[in-house]
Coordinates of C-alpha atoms in Angstrom, one line a residue:
Chain A
M1 CA -3.6 -4.0 21.0
E2 CA -0.8 -2.3 22.9
A3 CA 1.6 -3.0 20.1
F4 CA -0.6 -1.1 17.7
Y5 CA -1.4 1.9 19.8
G6 CA 1.7 2.2 22.0
R7 CA 1.1 2.8 25.7
R8 CA -2.5 2.2 26.6
S9 CA -2.9 5.4 28.6
V10 CA -2.1 7.3 25.5
L11 CA -5.0 5.6 23.7
T12 CA -7.5 6.1 26.6
N13 CA -6.4 9.7 26.8
Y14 CA -7.0 10.1 23.1
V15 CA -10.5 8.5 23.1
F16 CA -11.5 10.6 26.1
R17 CA -10.4 13.8 24.4
R18 CA -12.3 12.8 21.2
L19 CA -15.4 12.1 23.2
L20 CA -15.1 15.4 24.9
A21 CA -14.9 17.0 21.5
V22 CA -18.3 15.5 20.8
I23 CA -20.0 17.9 23.2
P24 CA -19.6 21.2 21.2
V25 CA -20.6 19.3 18.1
I26 CA -23.8 18.1 19.7
V27 CA -24.5 21.6 21.2
G28 CA -24.1 23.0 17.7
V29 CA -26.4 20.4 16.2
I30 CA -29.1 21.0 18.8
A31 CA -29.0 24.7 18.2
V32 CA -29.2 24.4 14.4
V33 CA -31.9 21.8 14.5
F34 CA -33.9 23.7 17.0
I35 CA -33.8 26.9 15.1
L36 CA -34.6 25.2 11.8
T37 CA -37.6 23.4 13.2
S38 CA -38.8 26.6 14.8
I39 CA -38.8 28.7 11.6
V40 CA -40.4 26.2 9.3
P41 CA -44.0 27.2 8.5
G42 CA -46.7 24.9 9.7
D43 CA -48.2 24.6 13.2
P44 CA -47.9 21.0 14.5
A45 CA -51.0 21.4 16.7
R46 CA -53.1 22.5 13.8
L47 CA -51.8 19.7 11.7
M48 CA -52.5 17.2 14.3
V49 CA -56.1 18.3 14.9
G50 CA -56.8 18.7 11.2
Q51 CA -57.9 21.8 9.2
R52 CA -61.4 21.8 10.7
G53 CA -60.4 21.5 14.4
D54 CA -61.9 24.2 16.6
P55 CA -59.5 26.9 18.0
A56 CA -60.0 25.8 21.6
T57 CA -58.8 22.3 20.9
I58 CA -55.8 23.6 19.0
Q59 CA -55.0 26.0 21.9
K60 CA -55.3 23.1 24.4
L61 CA -53.0 21.0 22.3
R62 CA -50.4 23.8 22.0
E63 CA -50.4 24.1 25.7
D64 CA -49.9 20.4 26.2
L65 CA -47.0 20.3 23.8
G66 CA -45.5 23.4 25.3
L67 CA -45.7 25.2 22.0
N68 CA -47.2 28.3 23.6
R69 CA -44.2 29.1 25.7
P70 CA -41.4 31.5 24.4
L71 CA -39.0 29.9 22.1
W72 CA -35.9 30.4 24.3
Q73 CA -37.7 28.5 27.1
Q74 CA -38.6 25.7 24.8
F75 CA -34.9 25.6 23.7
I76 CA -33.7 25.4 27.3
D77 CA -36.2 22.6 28.1
F78 CA -35.1 20.7 25.0
F79 CA -31.4 21.2 25.9
K80 CA -32.1 19.9 29.5
G81 CA -33.9 17.0 28.0
V82 CA -30.9 16.0 25.8
V83 CA -28.5 16.2 28.8
T84 CA -30.8 13.9 30.8
L85 CA -31.3 11.6 27.8
D86 CA -34.9 12.6 27.6
L87 CA -35.7 13.8 24.1
G88 CA -39.4 14.2 24.8
R89 CA -42.3 12.5 23.2
S90 CA -43.6 12.4 19.7
Y91 CA -46.2 15.0 19.1
R92 CA -48.3 12.5 17.3
T93 CA -48.0 9.2 18.9
R94 CA -46.9 10.4 22.4
M95 CA -44.3 7.7 22.3
P96 CA -40.9 8.7 23.8
V97 CA -38.6 9.8 21.0
I98 CA -35.8 7.5 22.2
Q99 CA -38.1 4.6 22.1
A100 CA -39.3 5.5 18.6
I101 CA -35.8 5.6 17.3
A102 CA -34.8 2.4 19.2
E103 CA -37.7 0.5 17.7
R104 CA -36.7 1.5 14.2
L105 CA -33.0 1.1 14.6
P106 CA -32.6 -2.7 14.2
I107 CA -34.0 -2.7 10.7
T108 CA -31.8 0.2 9.7
A109 CA -28.8 -1.4 11.3
R110 CA -29.4 -4.7 9.6
L111 CA -29.8 -3.0 6.3
A112 CA -26.6 -0.9 6.8
L113 CA -24.5 -4.0 7.8
A114 CA -25.8 -6.1 4.9
S115 CA -25.2 -3.2 2.4
M116 CA -21.7 -2.5 3.7
A117 CA -20.7 -6.2 3.8
L118 CA -21.9 -6.5 0.2
A119 CA -20.1 -3.3 -0.8
V120 CA -16.8 -4.2 0.8
T121 CA -16.6 -7.8 -0.6
S122 CA -17.7 -6.8 -4.1
G123 CA -15.9 -3.5 -4.2
V124 CA -12.5 -4.9 -3.0
T125 CA -12.8 -8.0 -5.3
L126 CA -13.7 -5.9 -8.3
G127 CA -11.0 -3.3 -7.6
M128 CA -8.3 -5.9 -7.1
V129 CA -9.2 -7.8 -10.3
A130 CA -9.2 -4.5 -12.2
A131 CA -5.7 -3.6 -10.8
L132 CA -4.2 -7.0 -11.4
K133 CA -5.5 -7.1 -15.0
Q134 CA -4.8 -3.5 -15.7
N135 CA -5.9 -2.2 -19.2
S136 CA -7.6 -5.5 -19.9
M137 CA -11.3 -5.9 -20.8
L138 CA -11.8 -7.0 -17.2
D139 CA -10.4 -3.8 -16.0
Y140 CA -12.4 -1.6 -18.3
G141 CA -15.6 -3.6 -17.6
S142 CA -15.1 -3.3 -13.8
M143 CA -14.5 0.4 -14.0
I144 CA -17.5 1.0 -16.3
A145 CA -19.6 -0.9 -13.8
A146 CA -18.2 1.2 -11.0
L147 CA -18.9 4.4 -12.9
I148 CA -22.5 3.3 -13.4
G149 CA -22.7 2.3 -9.7
I150 CA -21.6 5.8 -8.7
S151 CA -23.8 7.7 -11.2
A152 CA -27.1 5.7 -11.1
P153 CA -29.6 7.2 -8.6
S154 CA -30.7 4.7 -6.0
F155 CA -34.4 5.3 -6.5
W156 CA -34.1 4.3 -10.1
V157 CA -31.9 1.3 -9.4
G158 CA -34.2 0.2 -6.6
I159 CA -37.3 0.3 -8.9
M160 CA -35.4 -1.6 -11.7
L161 CA -34.4 -4.3 -9.2
V162 CA -38.0 -4.6 -8.0
V163 CA -39.3 -4.8 -11.5
L164 CA -36.7 -7.4 -12.5
F165 CA -36.6 -9.7 -9.4
C166 CA -40.0 -9.3 -7.8
V167 CA -42.2 -8.7 -10.8
Q168 CA -40.6 -10.4 -13.8
L169 CA -38.5 -13.2 -12.3
R170 CA -40.5 -13.6 -9.1
W171 CA -37.3 -14.7 -7.2
I172 CA -38.0 -12.4 -4.3
P173 CA -41.5 -12.2 -2.8
G174 CA -41.8 -8.4 -2.5
T175 CA -40.9 -5.4 -0.6
G176 CA -41.4 -4.7 3.1
T177 CA -40.0 -6.9 5.9
G178 CA -42.3 -9.8 5.2
D179 CA -41.6 -12.6 7.7
G180 CA -38.4 -10.9 8.7
S181 CA -36.3 -13.3 6.6
W182 CA -33.1 -12.2 5.0
I183 CA -34.4 -12.5 1.5
Y184 CA -36.3 -9.2 2.0
L185 CA -33.0 -7.5 2.7
V186 CA -31.4 -8.5 -0.6
L187 CA -32.7 -5.9 -2.9
P188 CA -32.5 -3.0 -0.5
A189 CA -29.0 -4.0 0.4
L190 CA -28.1 -4.2 -3.2
T191 CA -29.5 -0.8 -3.9
L192 CA -28.0 0.9 -0.9
G193 CA -24.6 -0.9 -1.2
M194 CA -24.1 -0.1 -4.9
R195 CA -22.6 3.3 -4.5
P196 CA -20.1 2.5 -1.7
A197 CA -19.2 -0.7 -3.6
A198 CA -18.4 1.3 -6.7
L199 CA -16.4 3.8 -4.7
I200 CA -14.5 1.1 -2.9
A201 CA -13.8 -0.6 -6.2
R202 CA -12.2 2.5 -7.6
L203 CA -10.2 3.2 -4.5
T204 CA -9.0 -0.4 -4.3
R205 CA -7.9 -0.3 -7.9
S206 CA -5.9 2.9 -7.6
G207 CA -4.5 1.9 -4.2
M208 CA -3.5 -1.5 -5.5
L209 CA -1.9 -0.1 -8.6
E210 CA 0.1 2.3 -6.5
V211 CA 1.2 -0.3 -4.0
L212 CA 2.1 -2.9 -6.7
G213 CA 4.8 -0.5 -8.0
Q214 CA 6.4 -0.1 -4.6
D215 CA 9.9 -1.4 -3.8
Y216 CA 8.6 -3.7 -1.0
I217 CA 6.5 -5.6 -3.4
R218 CA 9.7 -6.3 -5.5
T219 CA 11.3 -7.4 -2.2
A220 CA 8.4 -9.7 -1.5
R221 CA 8.8 -11.2 -5.0
S222 CA 12.5 -11.6 -4.5
K223 CA 11.9 -13.8 -1.5
G224 CA 10.3 -16.3 -3.8
L225 CA 6.7 -15.8 -2.6
T226 CA 3.8 -16.8 -4.8
E227 CA 2.0 -14.0 -6.6
K228 CA -1.0 -14.8 -4.4
A229 CA 1.0 -14.4 -1.2
V230 CA 2.5 -11.1 -2.6
I231 CA -0.9 -9.6 -3.3
I232 CA -2.9 -10.9 -0.3
G233 CA 0.0 -10.8 2.2
H234 CA 1.9 -7.7 1.2
A235 CA -0.2 -5.5 -1.1
L236 CA -3.7 -5.7 0.1
K237 CA -3.2 -4.3 3.6
N238 CA -1.4 -1.3 2.2
A239 CA -4.1 -0.6 -0.4
M240 CA -6.9 -0.8 2.2
I241 CA -6.0 2.3 4.1
P242 CA -8.1 4.7 2.0
V243 CA -10.9 2.2 1.8
I244 CA -11.5 2.3 5.6
T245 CA -12.4 5.9 5.4
V246 CA -15.1 5.2 2.8
V247 CA -16.4 2.3 4.8
G248 CA -16.6 4.5 7.9
T249 CA -18.4 7.5 6.4
G250 CA -20.6 5.1 4.4
M251 CA -21.6 3.2 7.5
A252 CA -22.5 6.4 9.3
E253 CA -24.6 7.6 6.4
M254 CA -26.5 4.3 6.3
L255 CA -27.0 4.0 10.0
G256 CA -28.5 7.6 10.1
G257 CA -31.2 6.2 7.9
A258 CA -31.4 5.4 4.2
I259 CA -34.4 7.5 3.4
V260 CA -34.9 6.7 -0.2
V261 CA -34.2 3.0 0.1
E262 CA -36.3 2.6 3.2
K263 CA -39.2 4.4 1.6
L264 CA -38.8 2.5 -1.7
F265 CA -38.8 -0.9 -0.1
S266 CA -41.3 0.0 2.7
L267 CA -38.8 -0.7 5.4
P268 CA -39.8 0.9 8.7
G269 CA -36.3 2.1 9.6
V270 CA -34.9 5.3 11.1
G271 CA -34.8 7.1 7.8
R272 CA -38.5 6.6 7.3
L273 CA -39.2 7.7 10.8
G274 CA -37.5 11.0 10.0
I275 CA -39.3 11.6 6.7
E276 CA -42.7 10.8 8.3
A277 CA -41.9 13.2 11.1
I278 CA -41.0 15.9 8.7
L279 CA -44.3 15.4 6.8
N280 CA -46.2 15.5 10.1
R281 CA -44.3 18.4 11.6
D282 CA -43.5 16.1 14.5
F283 CA -40.6 18.3 15.7
A284 CA -39.8 16.2 18.7
I285 CA -39.0 13.2 16.4
I286 CA -37.2 15.4 13.8
R287 CA -34.9 16.8 16.5
G288 CA -34.3 13.4 18.0
Q289 CA -33.5 11.8 14.6
V290 CA -31.1 14.5 13.5
L291 CA -29.4 14.4 16.8
F292 CA -29.1 10.7 16.5
M293 CA -27.6 11.0 13.0
A294 CA -25.0 13.5 14.3
L295 CA -24.1 11.2 17.1
I296 CA -23.7 8.2 14.8
F297 CA -21.4 10.3 12.6
V298 CA -19.2 11.4 15.4
V299 CA -18.9 7.9 16.9
T300 CA -18.3 6.3 13.5
N301 CA -15.6 8.8 12.7
L302 CA -13.9 8.1 16.0
L303 CA -14.0 4.4 15.4
V304 CA -12.6 4.8 11.9
D305 CA -9.7 6.9 13.3
L306 CA -9.1 4.3 16.0
S307 CA -8.9 1.6 13.4
Y308 CA -6.2 3.2 11.3
P309 CA -3.3 1.9 13.4
L310 CA -4.5 -1.6 12.9
F311 CA -3.9 -1.2 9.2
D312 CA -1.0 1.3 9.2
P313 CA 1.3 1.1 12.2
R314 CA 2.9 4.4 11.2
I315 CA -0.2 6.1 12.5
K316 CA -0.1 6.7 16.2
Y317 CA -2.1 8.8 18.6
G318 CA 0.1 11.1 20.6
R319 CA -0.5 14.1 22.8
T320 CA -2.0 16.2 20.0
W321 CA -5.2 15.4 18.4
R322 CA -3.7 15.3 15.0
R323 CA -2.3 12.1 13.6
E324 CA 1.4 12.2 13.8
Chain B
M1 CA 40.0 -21.5 -10.4
G2 CA 37.1 -22.2 -8.2
E3 CA 33.8 -23.7 -9.1
I4 CA 31.5 -21.4 -11.1
V5 CA 28.1 -21.0 -9.6
L6 CA 26.6 -18.5 -11.9
S7 CA 27.5 -17.7 -15.5
V8 CA 25.7 -15.2 -17.7
K9 CA 26.2 -15.5 -21.5
G10 CA 25.2 -12.9 -24.0
L11 CA 22.4 -11.6 -21.9
K12 CA 20.1 -9.1 -23.6
T13 CA 17.3 -7.5 -21.6
Y14 CA 15.1 -5.2 -23.5
F15 CA 12.3 -2.9 -22.3
Y16 CA 9.4 -1.9 -24.4
T17 CA 8.3 1.6 -24.0
K18 CA 6.0 4.0 -25.9
S19 CA 9.0 5.6 -27.5
G20 CA 10.6 2.4 -28.6
V21 CA 12.7 -0.6 -27.6
V22 CA 15.3 0.1 -24.9
P23 CA 18.1 -2.4 -24.8
A24 CA 19.1 -1.9 -21.1
V25 CA 21.4 -4.9 -21.1
D26 CA 22.8 -5.6 -24.5
G27 CA 25.1 -8.7 -24.6
L28 CA 26.5 -9.1 -21.1
D29 CA 28.8 -11.9 -20.1
L30 CA 29.9 -12.6 -16.6
E31 CA 31.1 -15.5 -14.4
L32 CA 30.9 -15.8 -10.6
E33 CA 32.9 -18.3 -8.6
R34 CA 31.7 -19.9 -5.4
G35 CA 32.4 -17.6 -2.5
E36 CA 33.8 -14.7 -4.4
T37 CA 32.7 -11.1 -4.6
L38 CA 32.2 -9.6 -8.0
G39 CA 31.8 -5.8 -8.1
I40 CA 29.8 -4.4 -11.0
V41 CA 30.5 -0.7 -11.5
G42 CA 29.2 1.8 -13.9
E43 CA 27.3 5.0 -14.1
S44 CA 23.5 5.3 -13.6
G45 CA 21.6 3.7 -16.5
C46 CA 24.4 1.4 -17.7
G47 CA 22.2 -1.6 -17.0
K48 CA 23.7 -2.8 -13.7
S49 CA 20.4 -3.1 -11.9
T50 CA 18.6 -4.5 -14.9
A51 CA 21.2 -7.3 -15.1
A52 CA 20.6 -8.1 -11.5
L53 CA 16.8 -8.2 -11.9
S54 CA 17.2 -10.4 -15.0
I55 CA 19.2 -12.9 -12.9
M56 CA 16.5 -12.8 -10.3
G57 CA 13.8 -13.2 -12.9
L58 CA 12.2 -10.0 -11.6
I59 CA 11.9 -8.0 -14.8
P60 CA 8.2 -6.9 -14.8
S61 CA 6.7 -8.8 -17.7
T62 CA 4.5 -5.8 -18.6
E63 CA 7.6 -3.7 -19.2
G64 CA 10.3 -5.9 -20.7
R65 CA 11.9 -9.3 -20.9
V66 CA 15.1 -11.2 -21.3
E67 CA 15.4 -11.2 -25.0
Q68 CA 18.5 -13.4 -25.6
G69 CA 21.3 -15.2 -23.8
E70 CA 21.4 -17.6 -20.9
I71 CA 21.8 -17.4 -17.2
L72 CA 23.3 -20.7 -16.0
F73 CA 23.0 -21.4 -12.3
K74 CA 24.2 -24.7 -11.0
G75 CA 23.7 -26.2 -14.5
R76 CA 20.2 -24.8 -15.0
N77 CA 19.3 -22.0 -17.4
L78 CA 17.2 -19.6 -15.3
V79 CA 15.9 -17.8 -18.4
T80 CA 13.9 -20.8 -19.6
L81 CA 13.1 -22.2 -16.1
P82 CA 9.4 -22.5 -15.4
R83 CA 8.0 -19.9 -13.0
V84 CA 7.3 -22.3 -10.2
E85 CA 10.9 -23.6 -10.3
M86 CA 12.3 -20.0 -10.4
R87 CA 10.3 -19.1 -7.3
K88 CA 12.0 -21.9 -5.4
I89 CA 15.4 -20.6 -6.3
R90 CA 14.5 -17.0 -5.6
G91 CA 15.1 -16.1 -2.0
R92 CA 16.6 -19.5 -1.2
E93 CA 19.5 -20.1 -3.6
I94 CA 19.8 -16.6 -5.1
S95 CA 18.7 -13.6 -3.2
M96 CA 18.9 -9.9 -3.4
V97 CA 19.4 -6.8 -1.2
F98 CA 18.1 -3.6 -2.6
Q99 CA 19.3 0.0 -2.5
E100 CA 16.7 1.7 -0.4
P101 CA 16.0 -0.2 2.8
M102 CA 13.3 2.3 3.8
T103 CA 11.0 1.5 0.9
S104 CA 12.2 -2.0 0.4
L105 CA 10.6 -3.2 3.6
N106 CA 6.8 -3.4 3.9
P107 CA 5.7 -0.6 6.2
V108 CA 2.6 -2.3 7.5
L109 CA 4.1 -5.7 8.4
T110 CA 6.3 -6.4 11.3
I111 CA 10.0 -7.2 10.8
G112 CA 9.5 -10.6 12.3
R113 CA 6.7 -11.5 9.9
Q114 CA 8.8 -10.3 6.9
V115 CA 11.9 -12.3 7.8
A116 CA 10.1 -15.3 9.1
E117 CA 8.2 -15.6 5.8
V118 CA 11.3 -16.7 4.1
F119 CA 11.7 -19.7 6.4
V120 CA 8.0 -20.6 6.1
V121 CA 8.1 -20.5 2.3
H122 CA 11.4 -22.2 1.6
R123 CA 12.0 -24.4 4.6
G124 CA 8.4 -25.2 5.4
L125 CA 8.8 -24.2 9.1
N126 CA 5.7 -23.3 11.2
Q127 CA 5.3 -19.8 12.5
R128 CA 7.0 -20.5 15.9
E129 CA 10.0 -22.3 14.5
A130 CA 10.3 -19.6 11.8
L131 CA 10.3 -16.8 14.4
K132 CA 13.0 -18.7 16.4
E133 CA 15.2 -18.9 13.3
T134 CA 14.4 -15.2 12.6
I135 CA 15.8 -14.2 16.0
K136 CA 19.0 -16.2 15.3
M137 CA 19.3 -14.5 11.9
L138 CA 18.7 -11.0 13.2
S139 CA 21.3 -11.5 15.9
L140 CA 23.7 -12.8 13.2
V141 CA 23.4 -9.6 11.3
G142 CA 24.1 -7.7 14.4
L143 CA 20.7 -6.3 15.2
P144 CA 20.6 -5.5 18.9
M145 CA 17.7 -7.0 21.0
P146 CA 16.4 -9.2 18.1
E147 CA 13.4 -10.5 20.2
L148 CA 12.1 -7.0 20.5
R149 CA 12.6 -6.2 16.8
L150 CA 10.3 -9.0 15.8
R151 CA 7.3 -6.9 16.7
E152 CA 8.6 -3.6 15.3
Y153 CA 8.0 -2.0 12.0
S154 CA 10.5 -0.6 9.5
H155 CA 9.7 3.0 10.5
Q156 CA 10.9 2.3 14.0
L157 CA 14.4 1.3 12.8
S158 CA 17.3 3.4 11.6
G159 CA 18.6 3.1 8.0
G160 CA 21.5 0.9 8.9
M161 CA 19.2 -1.4 11.0
R162 CA 16.8 -1.7 8.1
Q163 CA 19.5 -2.7 5.8
R164 CA 20.6 -5.3 8.3
V165 CA 17.1 -6.7 8.3
M166 CA 17.2 -6.8 4.5
I167 CA 20.5 -8.7 4.7
A168 CA 19.0 -11.1 7.3
M169 CA 16.1 -11.7 5.0
A170 CA 18.3 -12.3 2.0
L171 CA 20.7 -14.7 3.8
A172 CA 18.1 -16.5 5.7
C173 CA 18.3 -19.7 3.6
K174 CA 22.1 -19.4 3.1
P175 CA 21.9 -18.7 -0.6
D176 CA 24.7 -19.6 -3.1
V177 CA 24.5 -16.1 -4.6
L178 CA 23.6 -12.8 -3.0
I179 CA 23.0 -9.9 -5.3
A180 CA 23.5 -6.6 -3.5
D181 CA 22.3 -3.7 -5.6
E182 CA 23.8 -0.5 -4.2
P183 CA 23.4 -1.8 -0.6
T184 CA 25.1 1.1 1.0
S185 CA 24.3 4.1 -1.3
A186 CA 21.4 5.3 0.8
L187 CA 23.2 5.1 4.1
D188 CA 25.5 7.4 6.1
V189 CA 29.2 6.9 5.5
T190 CA 29.9 5.4 8.9
V191 CA 27.0 3.0 8.5
Q192 CA 28.2 2.1 5.0
A193 CA 31.4 0.8 6.3
Q194 CA 29.6 -1.3 8.9
I195 CA 27.2 -2.8 6.4
L196 CA 30.1 -3.6 4.0
Q197 CA 32.0 -5.3 6.8
L198 CA 28.9 -7.3 7.7
I199 CA 28.5 -8.5 4.1
N200 CA 32.1 -9.5 4.0
E201 CA 31.9 -11.3 7.3
L202 CA 28.8 -13.2 6.3
K203 CA 30.3 -14.1 3.0
E204 CA 33.2 -15.8 4.8
R205 CA 30.9 -17.5 7.2
L206 CA 28.3 -18.8 4.8
G207 CA 30.4 -19.2 1.7
T208 CA 28.0 -17.1 -0.3
A209 CA 29.1 -15.6 -3.6
I210 CA 28.2 -11.9 -4.0
I211 CA 27.5 -9.7 -6.9
L212 CA 28.0 -6.2 -5.5
I213 CA 26.5 -3.5 -7.7
T214 CA 27.6 0.0 -7.1
H215 CA 28.7 3.2 -8.7
D216 CA 31.1 3.8 -5.8
L217 CA 34.6 2.6 -6.7
G218 CA 35.6 2.9 -3.0
V219 CA 33.0 0.3 -2.1
V220 CA 34.4 -2.0 -4.8
A221 CA 38.0 -1.5 -3.7
E222 CA 37.0 -2.4 -0.1
A223 CA 34.8 -5.4 -0.7
A224 CA 35.3 -7.0 -4.1
E225 CA 37.8 -9.5 -5.5
K226 CA 36.8 -9.2 -9.1
V227 CA 35.5 -6.2 -10.9
L228 CA 33.3 -5.9 -14.0
V229 CA 33.0 -2.4 -15.5
M230 CA 29.8 -1.9 -17.4
Y231 CA 29.1 0.8 -20.0
A232 CA 25.8 1.2 -21.9
G233 CA 24.5 -2.3 -21.3
K234 CA 27.8 -4.2 -21.9
A235 CA 30.9 -5.2 -20.0
V236 CA 33.9 -3.1 -21.1
E237 CA 36.5 -4.4 -18.6
Y238 CA 36.8 -7.3 -16.3
S239 CA 39.7 -8.1 -13.9
D240 CA 40.6 -8.8 -10.3
V241 CA 40.4 -5.8 -8.2
N242 CA 44.1 -5.0 -8.3
G243 CA 44.1 -5.1 -12.1
I244 CA 41.4 -2.6 -12.3
F245 CA 42.8 -0.1 -9.8
D246 CA 46.5 -0.5 -10.7
N247 CA 46.4 -1.2 -14.4
P248 CA 43.1 0.1 -15.8
E249 CA 43.1 -0.5 -19.6
H250 CA 39.8 0.7 -20.9
P251 CA 39.6 4.5 -21.4
Y252 CA 36.3 4.4 -19.6
T253 CA 37.7 2.7 -16.5
K254 CA 40.6 5.2 -16.6
G255 CA 38.2 8.0 -16.7
L256 CA 36.2 6.6 -13.8
L257 CA 39.3 6.3 -11.6
A258 CA 40.6 9.7 -12.6
S259 CA 37.4 11.3 -11.4
I260 CA 37.7 10.0 -7.8
P261 CA 38.4 13.0 -5.6
G262 CA 41.0 11.2 -3.5
H263 CA 43.4 10.7 -6.4
K264 CA 44.2 14.5 -6.6
K265 CA 46.0 16.7 -4.3
H266 CA 44.0 19.4 -2.6
G267 CA 43.4 22.5 -4.8
Q268 CA 43.9 20.6 -8.1
R269 CA 41.0 20.4 -10.5
L270 CA 39.2 17.1 -10.7
D271 CA 39.3 15.2 -14.0
V272 CA 35.9 14.9 -15.5
M273 CA 34.6 12.7 -18.3
E274 CA 33.0 14.8 -21.0
G275 CA 29.5 13.9 -22.0
S276 CA 27.0 11.6 -20.4
T277 CA 25.9 8.0 -20.7
P278 CA 24.2 7.4 -24.0
N279 CA 20.6 6.5 -24.0
P280 CA 20.3 2.8 -24.5
G281 CA 19.3 2.2 -28.1
D282 CA 21.2 5.2 -29.5
H283 CA 24.1 3.0 -30.3
S284 CA 24.7 2.5 -34.0
G285 CA 27.4 -0.1 -34.5
G286 CA 30.7 1.2 -33.3
C287 CA 32.3 1.3 -29.8
R288 CA 29.7 2.5 -27.3
F289 CA 32.2 4.7 -25.6
Y290 CA 33.5 6.3 -28.8
P291 CA 31.7 9.7 -28.5
R292 CA 33.3 10.3 -25.1
C293 CA 36.6 8.7 -25.7
R294 CA 39.7 10.9 -25.9
Y295 CA 41.6 8.2 -27.8
A296 CA 38.9 7.5 -30.4
R297 CA 39.9 6.9 -34.0
G298 CA 38.0 5.9 -37.1
I299 CA 37.8 2.2 -36.4
C300 CA 36.0 3.0 -33.1
R301 CA 33.1 4.5 -35.0
T302 CA 32.5 1.6 -37.3
S303 CA 33.4 -1.6 -35.4
E304 CA 32.4 -2.6 -31.9
P305 CA 35.3 -4.1 -29.9
E306 CA 34.8 -7.5 -28.2
L307 CA 36.2 -8.4 -24.8
F308 CA 39.8 -9.4 -25.3
D309 CA 42.0 -11.3 -22.9
L310 CA 45.1 -9.4 -22.0
G311 CA 46.4 -12.3 -20.0
G312 CA 45.9 -13.3 -16.4
G313 CA 42.2 -13.1 -16.8
H314 CA 42.2 -9.3 -17.4
L315 CA 39.6 -8.7 -20.1
C316 CA 39.1 -5.4 -22.0
A317 CA 36.9 -4.3 -24.9
C318 CA 38.9 -1.7 -26.7
H319 CA 40.7 -1.6 -30.1
F320 CA 43.8 0.0 -28.7
V321 CA 45.0 -2.2 -25.8

């Protein structure tokens, strides 16, 4: 690894600084989330008790949840909680927020990984084929498919897939997690991975076309390499640099919870946890979930930045935060 | 006369663009003896590089192709050779060094990997043996601390060092022919001299014949034994280096030599050739140099002169020599 990053201390230093930079981001996120959840109409206590609950019960509940105290005090409590990794308990189930997220995370993570694996393999393959057969029917076909992939809304695609594979063909038993087997992951992963796949296909194609015109590709050919060795060995790595960024941000978005897809396929993931919390005015969960999403984004971005030198040795981390 | 390793006969390489057919090389003949250096000179766009890429079989098939003629290399015609066979020759028996060492090396692969690859592909060595050979080759081209260079990338080297790596790569399999396309044009003057010297030394050592493509007559004077002057896709004069510099016959060659700054005393105006290289394809039957030639007469407009032997192997394509 040292060969890629230069001296190790430089790398450690860089990671440390990037992690420090997370703090203001998180503070900002906490403030915004707190303010937003405080100004939305709807009293969680009243919602929990139901419309016909008597005022005394509601009052009692408000005291239990700490909702009767001044807003600034609630904010400070919340902030202290975050620092000590205690995000409070769900207003509804009384389950610790961290536990609620942790319970839902594996499903979301599996879905995200499956979708991204699908997106990268199909996207890169499609993009490469399109670039190598530029202006052929294969190229046009791939790019039209990519255009559809980017434009078609996931709720529609998801429903169509269910109709086709579950209802008509009966290849896949149904939605939900079933017995936990991978077959239940296929349709949600297809639906969720379609957009990044299309994006990756387009980026790979344009990256590949640019790289194939470079002098070093001519050099590689002049050495007597086979076309396969030229493309896989010399062109692909250069063309992948823009793709990593898409993979990184896509992964962050998916890990934060794929709300539409999880809802559509009845997968109890982080995204569904969030949407349920919003419907129930379960502010503790909402705050926790948004905070979690922010954290995932920051960490994924850091990982993406750290992976650049593996693909492009010209990128190094020096004293400044900017890439040199 | 020595053994001829490479001979090109009536080579025509055309490009197909939206605005029509571009005959970049239009009937080129040349011969290369074992171990000699042939300099090909001419202005930008005269077809020097296209000729080189044609010999290498590296004309992009989407853009153009060798339309006519033959390229004979050790008895085989490279134009009609199957692709698989051509790949075995490329990089092993005929190799090439390009003009711009910065962009000609892959920025994301280590120097070691890029040079070692040649040994793996052509000599079937495994990775470790190939790296050993690479170290030998890198020290042969005068790269300091070759073991360290293996793990470095092109952006960590200077321009001269990069070109040394390119030369190491090209000479790795001790080819019969090395085509050097403007190998020194992108380098500093001091580095230029070093690289030329290196090419000359290695030629002596490995017995490689060299085609040295350049627009710099100084480079030719220093490194070449024979010179071919190209104009608008064709050879106009061919001779040994003394013949070209002492007795230039073709008006174009004379013009080129007259426009070298060193030939004039300080304060004197430099000779310039009027006009510019014609666009390939504009040619309509007569001598290609006719519109710019100060000696042109009627015959030059209507009939194209062929290469004519003036004696002693000095060839010239002009009606008036």
